[in-house]
XYZ file of C-alpha atoms in Angstrom:
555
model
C 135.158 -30.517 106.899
C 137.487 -28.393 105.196
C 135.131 -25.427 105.209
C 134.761 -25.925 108.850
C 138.512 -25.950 109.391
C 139.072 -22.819 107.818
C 136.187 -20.609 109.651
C 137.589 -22.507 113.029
C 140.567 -21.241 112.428
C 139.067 -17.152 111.322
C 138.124 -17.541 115.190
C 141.208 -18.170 116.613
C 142.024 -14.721 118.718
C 139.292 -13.349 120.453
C 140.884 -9.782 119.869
C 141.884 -9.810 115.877
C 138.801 -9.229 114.454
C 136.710 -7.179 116.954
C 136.693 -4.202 114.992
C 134.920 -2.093 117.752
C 137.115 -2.845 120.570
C 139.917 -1.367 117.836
C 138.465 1.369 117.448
C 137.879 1.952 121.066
C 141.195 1.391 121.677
C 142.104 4.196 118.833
C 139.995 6.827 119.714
C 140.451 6.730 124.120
C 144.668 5.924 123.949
C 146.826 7.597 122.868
C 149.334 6.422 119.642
C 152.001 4.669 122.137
C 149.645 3.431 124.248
C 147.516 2.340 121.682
C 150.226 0.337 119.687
C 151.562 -1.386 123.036
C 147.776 -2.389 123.760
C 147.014 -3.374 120.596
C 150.174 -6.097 120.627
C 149.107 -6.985 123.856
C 145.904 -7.596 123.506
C 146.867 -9.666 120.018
C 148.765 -12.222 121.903
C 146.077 -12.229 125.031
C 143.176 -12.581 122.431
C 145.052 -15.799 121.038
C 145.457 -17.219 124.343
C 142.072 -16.844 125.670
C 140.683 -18.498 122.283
C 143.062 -21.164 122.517
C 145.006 -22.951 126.126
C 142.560 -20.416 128.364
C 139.466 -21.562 126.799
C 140.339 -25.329 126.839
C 141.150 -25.411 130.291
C 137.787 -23.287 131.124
C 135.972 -26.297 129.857
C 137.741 -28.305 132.060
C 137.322 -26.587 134.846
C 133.792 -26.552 134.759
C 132.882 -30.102 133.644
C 135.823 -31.720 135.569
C 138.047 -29.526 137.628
C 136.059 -27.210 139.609
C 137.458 -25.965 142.940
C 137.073 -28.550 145.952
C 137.169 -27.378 149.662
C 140.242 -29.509 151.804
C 138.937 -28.454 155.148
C 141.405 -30.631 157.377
C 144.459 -31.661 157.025
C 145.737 -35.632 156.796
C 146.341 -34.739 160.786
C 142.635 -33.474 160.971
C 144.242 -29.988 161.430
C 141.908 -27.256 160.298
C 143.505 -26.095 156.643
C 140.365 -24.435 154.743
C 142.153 -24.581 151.559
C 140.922 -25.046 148.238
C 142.007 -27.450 145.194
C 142.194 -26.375 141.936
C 143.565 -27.994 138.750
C 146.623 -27.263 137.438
C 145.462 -25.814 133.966
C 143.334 -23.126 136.261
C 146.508 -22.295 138.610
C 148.040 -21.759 134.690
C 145.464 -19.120 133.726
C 145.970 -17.524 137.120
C 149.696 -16.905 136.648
C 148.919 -16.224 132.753
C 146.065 -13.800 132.914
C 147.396 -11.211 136.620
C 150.821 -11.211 134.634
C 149.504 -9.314 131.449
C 148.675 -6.314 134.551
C 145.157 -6.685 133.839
C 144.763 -5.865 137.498
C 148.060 -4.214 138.147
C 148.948 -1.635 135.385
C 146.112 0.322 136.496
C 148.095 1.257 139.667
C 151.739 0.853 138.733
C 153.572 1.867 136.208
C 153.940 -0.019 132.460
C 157.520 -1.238 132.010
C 157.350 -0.829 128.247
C 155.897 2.330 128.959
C 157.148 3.993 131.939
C 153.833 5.207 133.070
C 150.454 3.713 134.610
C 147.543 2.189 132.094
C 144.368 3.004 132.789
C 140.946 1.142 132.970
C 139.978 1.278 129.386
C 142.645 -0.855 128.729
C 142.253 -3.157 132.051
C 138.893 -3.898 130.704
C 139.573 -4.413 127.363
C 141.617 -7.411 128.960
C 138.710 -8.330 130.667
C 136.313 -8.272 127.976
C 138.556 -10.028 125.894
C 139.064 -12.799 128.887
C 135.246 -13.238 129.178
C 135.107 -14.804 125.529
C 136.379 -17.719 127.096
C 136.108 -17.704 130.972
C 133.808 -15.579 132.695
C 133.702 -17.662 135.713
C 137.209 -16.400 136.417
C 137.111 -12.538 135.496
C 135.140 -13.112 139.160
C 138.177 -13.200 140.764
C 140.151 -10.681 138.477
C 137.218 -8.862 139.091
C 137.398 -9.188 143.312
C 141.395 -8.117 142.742
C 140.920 -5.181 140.977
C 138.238 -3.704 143.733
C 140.938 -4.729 146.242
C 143.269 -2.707 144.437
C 141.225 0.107 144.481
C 140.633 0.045 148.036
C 143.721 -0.369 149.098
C 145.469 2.306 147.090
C 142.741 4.968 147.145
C 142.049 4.447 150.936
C 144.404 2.791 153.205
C 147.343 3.421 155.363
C 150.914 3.564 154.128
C 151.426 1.061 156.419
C 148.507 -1.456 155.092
C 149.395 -0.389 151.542
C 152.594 -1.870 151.654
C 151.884 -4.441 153.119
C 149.005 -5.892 150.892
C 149.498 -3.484 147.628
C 152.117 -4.360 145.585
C 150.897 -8.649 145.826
C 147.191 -7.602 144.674
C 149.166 -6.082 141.893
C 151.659 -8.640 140.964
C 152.584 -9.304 137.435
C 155.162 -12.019 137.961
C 157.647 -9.538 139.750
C 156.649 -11.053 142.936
C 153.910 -13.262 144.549
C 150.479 -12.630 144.260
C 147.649 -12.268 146.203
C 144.371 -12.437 144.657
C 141.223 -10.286 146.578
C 137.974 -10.734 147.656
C 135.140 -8.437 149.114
C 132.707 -10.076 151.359
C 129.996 -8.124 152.071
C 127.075 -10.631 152.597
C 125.653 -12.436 155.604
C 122.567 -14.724 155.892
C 120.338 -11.827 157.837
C 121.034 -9.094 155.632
C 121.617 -9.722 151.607
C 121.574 -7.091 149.907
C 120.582 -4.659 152.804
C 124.152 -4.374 153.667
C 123.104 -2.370 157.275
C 121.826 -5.872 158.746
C 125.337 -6.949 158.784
C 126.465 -8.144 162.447
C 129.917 -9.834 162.154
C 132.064 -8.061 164.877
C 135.483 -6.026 164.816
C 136.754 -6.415 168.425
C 139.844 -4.167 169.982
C 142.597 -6.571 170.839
C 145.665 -3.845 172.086
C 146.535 -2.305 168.932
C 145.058 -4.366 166.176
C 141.565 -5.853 165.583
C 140.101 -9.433 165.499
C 137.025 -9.802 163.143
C 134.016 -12.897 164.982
C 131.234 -13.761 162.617
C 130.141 -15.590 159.397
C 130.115 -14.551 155.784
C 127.420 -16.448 153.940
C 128.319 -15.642 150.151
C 132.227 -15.328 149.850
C 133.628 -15.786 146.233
C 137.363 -16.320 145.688
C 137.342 -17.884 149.280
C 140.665 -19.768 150.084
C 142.158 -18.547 146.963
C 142.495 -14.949 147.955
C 145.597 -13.793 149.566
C 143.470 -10.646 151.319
C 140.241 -9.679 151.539
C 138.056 -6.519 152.480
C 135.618 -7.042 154.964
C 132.900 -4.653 156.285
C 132.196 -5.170 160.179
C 131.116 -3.173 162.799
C 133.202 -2.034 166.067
C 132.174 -2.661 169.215
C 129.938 0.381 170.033
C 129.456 1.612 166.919
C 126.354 2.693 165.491
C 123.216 0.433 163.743
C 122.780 0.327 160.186
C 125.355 0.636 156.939
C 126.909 3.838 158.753
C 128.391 1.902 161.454
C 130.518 -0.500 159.460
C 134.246 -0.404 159.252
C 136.122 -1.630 156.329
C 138.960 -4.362 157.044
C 141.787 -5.903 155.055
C 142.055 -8.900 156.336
C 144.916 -11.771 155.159
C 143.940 -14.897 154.632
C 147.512 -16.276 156.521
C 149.029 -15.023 159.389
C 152.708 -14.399 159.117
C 153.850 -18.110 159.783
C 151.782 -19.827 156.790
C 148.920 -20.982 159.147
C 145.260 -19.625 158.423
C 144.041 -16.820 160.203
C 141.467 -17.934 162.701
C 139.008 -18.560 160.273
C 137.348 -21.202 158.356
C 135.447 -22.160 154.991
C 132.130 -23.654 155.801
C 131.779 -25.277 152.494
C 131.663 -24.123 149.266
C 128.086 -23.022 147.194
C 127.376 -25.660 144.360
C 126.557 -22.663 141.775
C 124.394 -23.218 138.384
C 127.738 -21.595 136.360
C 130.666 -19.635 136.787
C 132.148 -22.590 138.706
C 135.850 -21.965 137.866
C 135.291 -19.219 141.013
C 135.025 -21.237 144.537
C 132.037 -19.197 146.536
C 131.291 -20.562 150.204
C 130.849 -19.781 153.736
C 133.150 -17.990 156.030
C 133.633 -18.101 159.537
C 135.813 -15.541 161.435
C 136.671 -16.651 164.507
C 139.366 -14.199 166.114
C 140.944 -12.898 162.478
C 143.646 -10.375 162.494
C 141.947 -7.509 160.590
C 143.827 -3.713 159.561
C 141.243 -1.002 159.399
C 140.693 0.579 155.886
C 140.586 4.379 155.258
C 138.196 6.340 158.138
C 136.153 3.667 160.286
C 133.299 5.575 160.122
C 133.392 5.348 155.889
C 133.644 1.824 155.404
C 129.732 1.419 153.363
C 131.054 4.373 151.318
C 134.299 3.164 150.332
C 132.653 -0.514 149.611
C 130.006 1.102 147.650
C 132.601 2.226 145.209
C 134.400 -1.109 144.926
C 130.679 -2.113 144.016
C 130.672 0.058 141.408
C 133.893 -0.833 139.691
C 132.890 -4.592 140.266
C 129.344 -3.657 138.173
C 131.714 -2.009 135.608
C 133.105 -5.765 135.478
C 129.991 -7.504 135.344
C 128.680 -5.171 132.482
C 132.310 -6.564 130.567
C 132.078 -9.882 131.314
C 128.149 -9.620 130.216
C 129.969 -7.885 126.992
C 132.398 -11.270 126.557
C 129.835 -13.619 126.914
C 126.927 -12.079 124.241
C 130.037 -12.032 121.400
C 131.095 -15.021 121.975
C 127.648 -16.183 121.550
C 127.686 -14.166 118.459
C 130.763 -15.506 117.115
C 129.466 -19.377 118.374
C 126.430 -18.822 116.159
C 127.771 -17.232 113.473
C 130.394 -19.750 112.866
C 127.257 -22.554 113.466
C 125.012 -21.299 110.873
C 127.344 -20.506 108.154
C 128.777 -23.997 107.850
C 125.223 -25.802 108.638
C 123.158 -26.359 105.433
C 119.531 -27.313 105.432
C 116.664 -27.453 102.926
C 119.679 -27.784 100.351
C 121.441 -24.089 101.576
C 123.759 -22.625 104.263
C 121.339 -21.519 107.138
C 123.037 -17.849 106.535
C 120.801 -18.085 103.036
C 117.232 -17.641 105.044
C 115.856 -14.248 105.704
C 115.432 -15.333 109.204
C 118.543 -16.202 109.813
C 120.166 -12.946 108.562
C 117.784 -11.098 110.708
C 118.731 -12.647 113.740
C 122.753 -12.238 113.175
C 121.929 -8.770 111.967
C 119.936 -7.456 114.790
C 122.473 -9.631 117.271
C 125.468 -7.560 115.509
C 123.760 -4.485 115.846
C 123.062 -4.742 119.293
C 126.821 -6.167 120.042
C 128.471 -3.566 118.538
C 126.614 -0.386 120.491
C 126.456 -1.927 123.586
C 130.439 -2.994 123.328
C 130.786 1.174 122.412
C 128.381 2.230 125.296
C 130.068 0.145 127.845
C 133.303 1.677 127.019
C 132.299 5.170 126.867
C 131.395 4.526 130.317
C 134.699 3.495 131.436
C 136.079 6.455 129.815
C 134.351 8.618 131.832
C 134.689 6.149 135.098
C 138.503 7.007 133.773
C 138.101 10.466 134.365
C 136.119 10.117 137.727
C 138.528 7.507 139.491
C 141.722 9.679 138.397
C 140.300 12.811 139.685
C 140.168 14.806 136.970
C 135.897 14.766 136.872
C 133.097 17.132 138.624
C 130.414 16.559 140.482
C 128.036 15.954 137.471
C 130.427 13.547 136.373
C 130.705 11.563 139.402
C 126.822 11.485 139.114
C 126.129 10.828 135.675
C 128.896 7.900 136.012
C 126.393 6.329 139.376
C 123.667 6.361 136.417
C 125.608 4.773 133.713
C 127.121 2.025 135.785
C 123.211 1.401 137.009
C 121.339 1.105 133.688
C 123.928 -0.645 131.798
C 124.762 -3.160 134.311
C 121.402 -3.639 134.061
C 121.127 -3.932 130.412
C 124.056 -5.686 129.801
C 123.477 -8.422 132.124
C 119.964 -9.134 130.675
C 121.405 -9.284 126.691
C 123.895 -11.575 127.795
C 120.953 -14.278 129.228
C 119.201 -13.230 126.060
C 122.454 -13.640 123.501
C 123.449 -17.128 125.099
C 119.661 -18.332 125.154
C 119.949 -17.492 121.347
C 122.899 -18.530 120.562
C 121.581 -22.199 121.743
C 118.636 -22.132 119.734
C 120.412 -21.350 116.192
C 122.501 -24.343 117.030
C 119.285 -26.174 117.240
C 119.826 -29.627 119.855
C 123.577 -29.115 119.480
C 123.217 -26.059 121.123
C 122.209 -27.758 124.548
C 124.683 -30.165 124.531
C 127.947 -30.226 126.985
C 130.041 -30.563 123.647
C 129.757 -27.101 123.118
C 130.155 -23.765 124.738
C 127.061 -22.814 124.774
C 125.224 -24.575 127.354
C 128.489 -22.687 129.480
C 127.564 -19.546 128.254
C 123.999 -19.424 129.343
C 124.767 -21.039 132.557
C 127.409 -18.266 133.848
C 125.635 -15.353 131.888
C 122.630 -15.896 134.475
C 124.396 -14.632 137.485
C 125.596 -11.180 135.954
C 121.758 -10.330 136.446
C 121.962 -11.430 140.191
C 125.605 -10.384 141.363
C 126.653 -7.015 141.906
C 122.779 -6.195 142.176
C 119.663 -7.573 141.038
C 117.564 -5.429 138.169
C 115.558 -3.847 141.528
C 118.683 -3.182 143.554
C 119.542 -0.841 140.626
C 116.576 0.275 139.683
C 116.438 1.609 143.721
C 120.077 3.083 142.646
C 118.369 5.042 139.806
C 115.398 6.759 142.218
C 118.239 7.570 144.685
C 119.755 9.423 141.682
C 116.412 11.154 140.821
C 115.487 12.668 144.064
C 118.632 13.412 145.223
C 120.041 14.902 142.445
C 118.012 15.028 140.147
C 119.808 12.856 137.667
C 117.297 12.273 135.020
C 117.378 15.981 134.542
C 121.621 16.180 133.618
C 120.823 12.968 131.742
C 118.491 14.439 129.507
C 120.528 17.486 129.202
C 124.060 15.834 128.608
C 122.731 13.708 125.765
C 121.177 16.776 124.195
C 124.514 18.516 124.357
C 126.034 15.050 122.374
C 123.421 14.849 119.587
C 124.031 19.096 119.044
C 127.334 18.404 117.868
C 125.855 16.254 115.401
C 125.224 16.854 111.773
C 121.348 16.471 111.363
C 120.570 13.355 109.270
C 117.502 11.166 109.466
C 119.610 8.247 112.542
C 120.246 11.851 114.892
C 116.220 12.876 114.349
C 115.397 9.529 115.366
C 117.774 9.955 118.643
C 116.231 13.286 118.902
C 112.022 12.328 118.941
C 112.916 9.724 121.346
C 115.031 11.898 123.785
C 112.068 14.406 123.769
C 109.396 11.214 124.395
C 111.974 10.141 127.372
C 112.907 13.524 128.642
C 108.240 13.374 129.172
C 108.006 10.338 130.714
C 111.292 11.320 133.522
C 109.739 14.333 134.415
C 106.605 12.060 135.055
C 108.394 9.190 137.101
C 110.227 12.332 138.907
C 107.075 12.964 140.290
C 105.300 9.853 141.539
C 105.081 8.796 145.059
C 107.657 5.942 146.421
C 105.783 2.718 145.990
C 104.889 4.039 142.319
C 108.485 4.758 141.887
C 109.309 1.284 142.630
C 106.796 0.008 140.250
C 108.295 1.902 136.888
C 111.961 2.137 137.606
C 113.321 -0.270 136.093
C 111.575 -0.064 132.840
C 112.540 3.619 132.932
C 116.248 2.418 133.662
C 115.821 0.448 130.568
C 114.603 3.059 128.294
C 117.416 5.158 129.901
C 120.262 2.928 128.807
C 118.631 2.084 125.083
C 118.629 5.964 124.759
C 122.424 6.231 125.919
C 123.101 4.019 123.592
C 121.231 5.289 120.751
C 123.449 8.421 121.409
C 126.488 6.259 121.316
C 125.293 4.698 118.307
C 124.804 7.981 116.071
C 128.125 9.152 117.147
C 129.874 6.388 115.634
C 127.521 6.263 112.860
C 129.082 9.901 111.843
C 132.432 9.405 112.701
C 133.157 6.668 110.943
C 130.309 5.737 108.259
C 130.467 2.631 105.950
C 129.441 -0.386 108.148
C 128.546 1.645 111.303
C 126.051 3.519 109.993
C 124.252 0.198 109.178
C 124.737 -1.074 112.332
C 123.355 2.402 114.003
C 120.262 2.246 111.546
C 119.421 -1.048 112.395
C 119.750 -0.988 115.999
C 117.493 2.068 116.194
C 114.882 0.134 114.011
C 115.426 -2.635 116.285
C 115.295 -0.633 119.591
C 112.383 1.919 119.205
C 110.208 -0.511 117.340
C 109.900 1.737 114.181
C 109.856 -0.691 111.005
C 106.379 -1.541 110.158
C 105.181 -5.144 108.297
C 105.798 -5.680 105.269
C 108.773 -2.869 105.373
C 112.240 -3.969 103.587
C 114.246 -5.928 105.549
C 117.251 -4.114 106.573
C 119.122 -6.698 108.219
C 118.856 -8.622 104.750
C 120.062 -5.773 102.691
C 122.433 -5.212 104.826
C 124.019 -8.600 106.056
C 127.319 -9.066 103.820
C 128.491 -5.556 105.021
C 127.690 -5.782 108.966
C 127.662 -9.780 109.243
């Protein structure tokens, strides 16, 4: 028991001993923002693995969110319960500015942060409760709409709530896009924006609306009277969830969706009837604005996918090291090693890859990127949404089955795990919604053609050793098989995309994965030469075992 105690205890912050998110945090801020991040994220990582991650439990075996529709005078309310400890982690988590730093300034610092750090929150948070990063995650796209597109007027008004740290109260956000006829073909959408004098009144339904009742606004795409079919004609909306005297604004909550995970989020049914609604940005933009918010809510899909595969990593890890059987500690088998090995491996690039992404979504959000860049970030965001979303199914799923039966019992985290990692393959875009995002890319600019040549430029500023000429033989069998798929009618197109999308992101992260190899050595380099072994198939039976050799260092 003692032994147990002890590795419990190694486990206690979430942020201490995640060398790779360190080193992120060294090499993309700067020293004073790096120091002020690092504290930060010390005491946040300690929270999340302690009070956040109990109450997380709670809330999904016990204290999920419940829909009060009426009132005790049958009074239409549409508000939602949820448990104290969950109202705690609201207050606790939007006060560390994981939503609002990224658009007002840092006290300690006098200056804005940026979203490398934001999501470093956010990866840290979905260690322990992915369910809510939903809503973080609906709050930061709000954010973004608001302050890159709407009035000064609507600005102030909404703004500085969606970006409250404690300073004053807060309004969470929510995006509803979908409706029952449409789904993911956003241009079906019907829900009306009608002229009433000088304002607008929103009439339709919603049919999957997360955050509902708990957000203060939310964006809406409808379409104005008159205005054309199809995504072009839709209008983006803020539209509060009050009216000015407390009372809710002509709308209702159908009931709520009784969701496999992620159930600390309340998703339901809306029904405008008559809403006060403030037009977004240019009414004739409204898909194109939204379609960025979708992008920076992928971008938080890809981290909570992150959150959830190491904390299946840690889960088993700590599982195996204290279980003995046969007379030994399971970490004594060859098998076991292998698994952890490959699992760390695979953890630690895509944790890099992710995060060189948001660099560069950094760059494109601030201004300061081209055209290519905007382009090449579309691509990123596609393939390792994708990728990320499927390792985290695949990391919880294995994470169960080290634990053996324990592993599927309610006792432990992991049943959790598996059960909210399966909708970061569905939300934000199924594996064919992006893989349509990567042919767009193709023909219209012919992405796969600045992909190729971008990671060329990355691996020529690399010393040639034998990781980089395995990088190299497989950029030059991919950079083949785009020009191929660049070529093949639409319904074949359809057909290979999204293994193509898949090959795309392991080669983006092979990149990533030699790059740290050389610029920092010792453990990486490992890690680099066994994910490549791993990825591209290349060890043949009977070959040594690198994940053996090489467990005490990387595991």
């Amino acid at each position: 028991m003692k032994v147990l105690q002890q590795e419990e205890m190694k486990t206690k912050n979430f942020f201490k001993d995640n060398d790779t998110l360190h080193k992120v945090l060294e090499m993309m801020l700067d020293k004073e923002f790096m120091e002020y991040a690092t504290r930060e994220l010390t005491d946040f990582g300690e929270l999340c693995a302690g009070d956040i991650d109990v109450r997380a439990k709670h809330t999904d075996r016990e204290g999920e969110p419940r829909l009060q529709r009426y009132n005790a005078y049958g009074e239409e309310v549409s508000e939602i319960w949820v448990n104290d400890g969950y109202k705690k982690t609201i207050e606790e988590t939007y006060n560390t500015g994981i939503v609002g730093y990224v658009h007002k300034d840092i006290p300690q610092l006098g200056r804005k942060g940026n979203y490398v750090y934001s999501f470093a929150q956010g990866y840290i948070l979905s260690h322990a409760e992915p369910g809510f990063y939903c809503p973080v995650t609906l709050t930061m796209a709000t954010a973004y709409l608001l302050d890159h597109y709407a009035s000064d007027e609507v600005k102030e008004r909404f703004l500085p709530h969606v970006c409250a740290t404690g300073d004053t109260e807060l309004y969470e956000g929510a995006t509803f896009l979908t409706e029952r006829q449409g789904g993911s073909d956003v241009g079906a959408n019907i829900v009306e924006a009608r002229k009433d004098g000088n304002q607008y009144r929103l009439y339709g339904e919603k049919y999957f609306a997360s955050n509902v009742g708990m957000c203060g606004v939310t964006m809406v795409l409808a379409r104005m009277e008159g205005a054309q079919a199809g995504s072009k004609g839709l209008t983006l909306f803020a539209v509060p969830w009050r009216k000015d005297d407390g009372t809710v604004n002509d709308l209702r909550i159908r009931r709520l969706k009784d969701k496999l995970g992620v159930r600390a989020v309340p998703s339901g049914e809306v029904e405008f009837d008559g809403a006060l609604a403030y037009v977004v940005g240019d009414p004739n933009k409204g898909i194109y604005y939204m379609l960025e918010a979708l992008n920076l809510s992928r971008i938080c899909n890809a981290v909570a996918s992150i959150g959830i595969m190491r904390r299946g990593y840690l889960e088993a890890k700590h599982y195996v090291t204290n279980r003995h059987a046969f007379g030994k500690p399971l970490t004594q088998y060859p098998m076991i090693k292998d698994t952890l090995g490959k699992f760390a491996a695979k953890l630690h690039v895509e944790v890099a890859t992710v995060f060189d992404l948001i660099q560069l979504y950094d760059k494109v959000t601030s201004g300061e990127g081209n055209k290519e860049d905007t382009i090449l970030n579309r691509l990123y965001i596609a393939i390792m949404k994708k990728e990320t979303a499927e390792q985290a199914v695949h990391y919880a799923s294995e994470a169960i089955e080290l634990h053996g039966g324990n592993g599927y019992i309610e006792d432990f985290v992991t049943p959790r795990l598996l059960r909210d990692a399966q909708v970061l393959t569905v939300w934000e875009g199924t594996a064919n919604i992006l893989a349509l995002e990567l042919i767009r890319l193709v023909e219209k600019f012919h992405v796969h053609e600045m992909f190729v040549r971008v990671m060329e430029e990355r691996l020529e500023k690399l010393a040639v050793d034998p990781l980089v000429e395995i990088v190299v033989e497989q950029l030059a069998k991919l950079d083949s098989t785009l020009q191929t798929f660049s070529r093949l009618d639409d319904a074949t197109k359809t057909f290979e995309a999204k293994k193509v999308a898949e090959k795309m992101a392991h080669l983006y992260e092979s990149v990533v994965a030699v790059e740290w190899a050389q610029r920092f050595g010792g453990k990486y380099e490992k890690l680099a030469d066994i994910y490549l072994e791993d990825t591209w198939a290349l060890r043949e039976m009977g070959a040594p075992m690198k994940t053996v050799q090489y467990f005490s260092d990387i595991v």
